[in-house]
mmCIF file of C-alpha atoms in Angstrom:
data_model
loop_
_atom_site.group_PDB
_atom_site.id
_atom_site.type_symbol
_atom_site.label_atom_id
_atom_site.label_comp_id
_atom_site.label_asym_id
_atom_site.label_seq_id
_atom_site.Cartn_x
_atom_site.Cartn_y
_atom_site.Cartn_z
ATOM 1 C CA MET L 10 12.789 16.574 13.575
ATOM 2 C CA THR L 11 12.194 13.814 16.086
ATOM 3 C CA THR L 12 8.810 12.396 16.839
ATOM 4 C CA GLY L 13 9.229 12.481 20.591
ATOM 5 C CA PRO L 14 10.070 9.981 23.256
ATOM 6 C CA VAL L 15 8.806 6.456 23.041
ATOM 7 C CA ALA L 16 6.536 5.408 25.882
ATOM 8 C CA THR L 17 8.012 2.943 28.329
ATOM 9 C CA THR L 18 6.450 -0.401 29.017
ATOM 10 C CA GLU L 19 4.145 -1.017 31.936
ATOM 11 C CA PRO L 20 5.749 -2.148 35.200
ATOM 12 C CA GLY L 21 6.454 -5.867 35.171
ATOM 13 C CA HIS L 22 6.781 -6.057 31.385
ATOM 14 C CA GLU L 23 10.120 -6.437 29.657
ATOM 15 C CA SER L 24 11.110 -3.530 27.443
ATOM 16 C CA HIS L 25 11.516 -4.286 23.755
ATOM 17 C CA GLY L 26 13.342 -0.987 23.052
ATOM 18 C CA SER L 27 13.796 -0.992 19.301
ATOM 19 C CA LEU L 28 10.435 -2.681 18.701
ATOM 20 C CA GLU L 29 8.682 -0.051 20.810
ATOM 21 C CA GLN L 30 10.425 2.666 18.817
ATOM 22 C CA LEU L 31 9.486 0.958 15.553
ATOM 23 C CA GLU L 32 5.830 0.634 16.609
ATOM 24 C CA HIS L 33 5.787 4.294 17.558
ATOM 25 C CA GLU L 34 7.444 5.457 14.330
ATOM 26 C CA ILE L 35 5.136 3.340 12.147
ATOM 27 C CA THR L 36 2.134 4.837 13.931
ATOM 28 C CA VAL L 37 3.463 8.349 13.348
ATOM 29 C CA LEU L 38 4.305 7.526 9.718
ATOM 30 C CA ILE L 39 0.808 6.264 8.999
ATOM 31 C CA ARG L 40 -0.826 9.230 10.693
ATOM 32 C CA ARG L 41 1.367 11.744 8.871
ATOM 33 C CA THR L 42 1.196 10.206 5.406
ATOM 34 C CA VAL L 43 -2.353 8.930 5.136
ATOM 35 C CA GLU L 44 -4.077 12.070 6.309
ATOM 36 C CA PRO L 45 -2.187 15.266 5.491
ATOM 37 C CA VAL L 46 0.200 14.025 2.784
ATOM 38 C CA TRP L 47 -1.734 11.411 0.813
ATOM 39 C CA ALA L 48 -5.372 12.029 1.801
ATOM 40 C CA GLY L 49 -5.880 13.880 -1.469
ATOM 41 C CA GLY L 50 -4.179 13.886 -4.814
ATOM 42 C CA TYR L 51 -6.285 11.143 -6.320
ATOM 43 C CA GLY L 52 -7.229 13.309 -9.269
ATOM 44 C CA ALA L 53 -10.619 14.231 -10.587
ATOM 45 C CA HIS L 54 -11.748 10.652 -11.160
ATOM 46 C CA GLU L 55 -14.397 9.835 -8.557
ATOM 47 C CA ALA L 56 -13.652 6.095 -8.627
ATOM 48 C CA VAL L 57 -10.085 6.535 -7.365
ATOM 49 C CA ASP L 58 -9.458 7.117 -3.682
ATOM 50 C CA ARG L 59 -7.202 5.774 -0.951
ATOM 51 C CA TYR L 60 -9.036 2.433 -1.074
ATOM 52 C CA THR L 61 -9.111 1.835 -4.836
ATOM 53 C CA TYR L 62 -5.715 3.324 -5.694
ATOM 54 C CA PRO L 63 -3.847 0.265 -4.321
ATOM 55 C CA VAL L 64 -5.769 -1.858 -6.868
ATOM 56 C CA LEU L 65 -4.429 0.296 -9.705
ATOM 57 C CA ALA L 66 -0.937 0.217 -8.182
ATOM 58 C CA SER L 67 -0.911 -3.573 -7.809
ATOM 59 C CA LEU L 68 -2.116 -4.122 -11.369
ATOM 60 C CA ASP L 69 0.476 -1.663 -12.665
ATOM 61 C CA GLU L 70 3.299 -3.276 -10.695
ATOM 62 C CA ASN L 71 2.328 -6.930 -11.160
ATOM 63 C CA GLY L 72 0.332 -7.003 -14.397
ATOM 64 C CA GLU L 73 -3.003 -8.669 -14.864
ATOM 65 C CA GLN L 74 -3.948 -11.108 -12.134
ATOM 66 C CA SER L 75 -6.811 -13.108 -10.775
ATOM 67 C CA LEU L 76 -9.074 -11.483 -8.245
ATOM 68 C CA THR L 77 -7.862 -14.059 -5.715
ATOM 69 C CA VAL L 78 -4.200 -13.104 -6.206
ATOM 70 C CA LEU L 79 -5.089 -9.417 -6.141
ATOM 71 C CA THR L 80 -7.010 -9.923 -2.888
ATOM 72 C CA GLY L 81 -3.947 -11.501 -1.284
ATOM 73 C CA ARG L 82 -1.641 -8.743 -2.488
ATOM 74 C CA LEU L 83 -3.973 -6.054 -1.169
ATOM 75 C CA GLY L 84 -4.452 -7.803 2.170
ATOM 76 C CA VAL L 85 -8.220 -7.340 2.105
ATOM 77 C CA SER L 86 -11.177 -9.697 2.040
ATOM 78 C CA LYS L 87 -12.452 -11.000 -1.291
ATOM 79 C CA PRO L 88 -15.754 -9.082 -1.005
ATOM 80 C CA THR L 89 -13.805 -5.854 -0.355
ATOM 81 C CA ALA L 90 -11.499 -6.438 -3.330
ATOM 82 C CA SER L 91 -14.498 -7.333 -5.488
ATOM 83 C CA ARG L 92 -16.264 -4.065 -4.588
ATOM 84 C CA GLN L 93 -13.140 -2.038 -5.324
ATOM 85 C CA VAL L 94 -12.574 -3.793 -8.668
ATOM 86 C CA SER L 95 -16.243 -3.380 -9.614
ATOM 87 C CA ARG L 96 -16.062 0.343 -8.895
ATOM 88 C CA LEU L 97 -12.950 0.709 -11.040
ATOM 89 C CA SER L 98 -14.446 -1.468 -13.775
ATOM 90 C CA ARG L 99 -17.619 0.651 -13.977
ATOM 91 C CA ALA L 100 -15.351 3.689 -14.335
ATOM 92 C CA GLY L 101 -13.427 2.060 -17.196
ATOM 93 C CA LEU L 102 -10.130 1.927 -15.304
ATOM 94 C CA VAL L 103 -9.847 -1.871 -15.151
ATOM 95 C CA ASP L 104 -11.062 -4.739 -17.290
ATOM 96 C CA VAL L 105 -12.527 -7.878 -15.756
ATOM 97 C CA ARG L 106 -12.809 -11.041 -17.813
ATOM 98 C CA PRO L 107 -13.421 -14.710 -17.031
ATOM 99 C CA ASP L 108 -10.332 -16.780 -16.329
ATOM 100 C CA GLU L 109 -9.961 -19.297 -19.183
ATOM 101 C CA ARG L 110 -8.315 -21.794 -16.794
ATOM 102 C CA ASP L 111 -10.926 -21.542 -14.013
ATOM 103 C CA SER L 112 -14.534 -20.633 -14.772
ATOM 104 C CA ARG L 113 -15.079 -19.608 -11.129
ATOM 105 C CA SER L 114 -12.364 -16.961 -11.317
ATOM 106 C CA VAL L 115 -11.863 -13.643 -13.082
ATOM 107 C CA ILE L 116 -8.769 -11.877 -14.377
ATOM 108 C CA VAL L 117 -8.353 -8.167 -13.662
ATOM 109 C CA SER L 118 -6.176 -5.868 -15.774
ATOM 110 C CA LEU L 119 -5.576 -2.139 -16.169
ATOM 111 C CA THR L 120 -7.054 -0.256 -19.091
ATOM 112 C CA ALA L 121 -5.206 2.621 -20.762
ATOM 113 C CA ALA L 122 -7.369 4.996 -18.705
ATOM 114 C CA GLY L 123 -6.368 3.089 -15.564
ATOM 115 C CA VAL L 124 -2.670 3.425 -16.401
ATOM 116 C CA ALA L 125 -3.143 7.161 -16.972
ATOM 117 C CA GLN L 126 -4.973 7.558 -13.662
ATOM 118 C CA ARG L 127 -2.258 5.586 -11.838
ATOM 119 C CA GLU L 128 0.307 8.052 -13.202
ATOM 120 C CA VAL L 129 -1.748 11.078 -12.101
ATOM 121 C CA VAL L 130 -1.981 9.745 -8.568
ATOM 122 C CA ARG L 131 1.638 8.566 -8.453
ATOM 123 C CA GLY L 132 2.777 12.065 -9.451
ATOM 124 C CA ALA L 133 0.622 13.657 -6.767
ATOM 125 C CA ARG L 134 2.013 11.275 -4.142
ATOM 126 C CA LEU L 135 5.641 11.726 -5.222
ATOM 127 C CA ARG L 136 5.560 15.528 -4.982
ATOM 128 C CA PRO L 137 5.295 15.731 -1.175
ATOM 129 C CA LEU L 138 7.629 12.760 -0.779
ATOM 130 C CA HIS L 139 10.234 14.529 -2.896
ATOM 131 C CA ALA L 140 9.827 17.735 -0.874
ATOM 132 C CA VAL L 141 10.153 15.907 2.452
ATOM 133 C CA MET L 142 13.224 13.948 1.371
ATOM 134 C CA GLU L 143 15.036 16.575 -0.693
ATOM 135 C CA GLY L 144 17.808 16.734 1.903
ATOM 136 C CA TRP L 145 18.332 12.972 1.858
ATOM 137 C CA GLY L 146 21.100 11.471 -0.233
ATOM 138 C CA GLU L 147 20.244 8.883 -2.872
ATOM 139 C CA GLU L 148 21.901 6.137 -0.821
ATOM 140 C CA ASP L 149 19.743 6.949 2.231
ATOM 141 C CA ARG L 150 16.585 6.938 0.096
ATOM 142 C CA HIS L 151 17.597 3.621 -1.431
ATOM 143 C CA GLN L 152 18.389 2.109 1.970
ATOM 144 C CA LEU L 153 15.034 3.217 3.402
ATOM 145 C CA GLY L 154 13.241 1.792 0.365
ATOM 146 C CA ASN L 155 15.064 -1.533 0.740
ATOM 147 C CA LEU L 156 14.319 -1.755 4.463
ATOM 148 C CA LEU L 157 10.634 -0.949 3.922
ATOM 149 C CA ALA L 158 10.461 -3.553 1.131
ATOM 150 C CA ARG L 159 11.967 -6.123 3.482
ATOM 151 C CA PHE L 160 9.576 -5.112 6.261
ATOM 152 C CA ASN L 161 6.564 -5.381 3.932
ATOM 153 C CA SER L 162 7.732 -8.774 2.674
ATOM 154 C CA ASP L 163 8.088 -10.019 6.235
ATOM 155 C CA LEU L 164 4.617 -8.654 7.033
ATOM 156 C CA ASP L 165 3.238 -10.610 4.065
ATOM 157 C CA ASP L 166 4.956 -13.780 5.336
ATOM 158 C CA TYR L 167 3.517 -13.165 8.807
ATOM 159 C CA ARG L 168 0.016 -12.756 7.368
ATOM 160 C CA ALA L 169 0.434 -15.887 5.237
ATOM 161 C CA ARG L 170 1.251 -17.841 8.414
ATOM 162 C CA GLY L 171 -2.005 -16.638 9.941
ATOM 163 C CA GLY L 172 -0.380 -14.021 12.166
ATOM 164 C CA ARG L 173 2.029 -16.414 13.852
#
């Protein structure tokens, strides 16, 4: 199924073709995954939602880390990350301890309950993804994953340069 034609640029502006298509497809992807596909499935734990789940995912993928590093990986402000971590900590899903190397910093890590909750949510998110992509070959899935990883890495580099 196609997502429809890509809007043309305004008169007097050069067309970017593939970039316009990419912008359009990313917009559609976000709209279709965040709301109907991944809006739910966060399990029964009230502390886990679309905002706190990325904290669990980052800790699972990268191991324990300082709040500062976690903030950068999440791409949110430090107060936002701190609120999310505090919520998960109160729920017993993450541990927060002082950083032995820097008394102004804290280290955040997953608890066993946090790992279990990450798996519940991951399973719920993989089910619709599997159903949508069941007709895709493994090579196509792998290629899409690699391209998205590259795109996300380049987005991180762009953000690190201050959006330049």
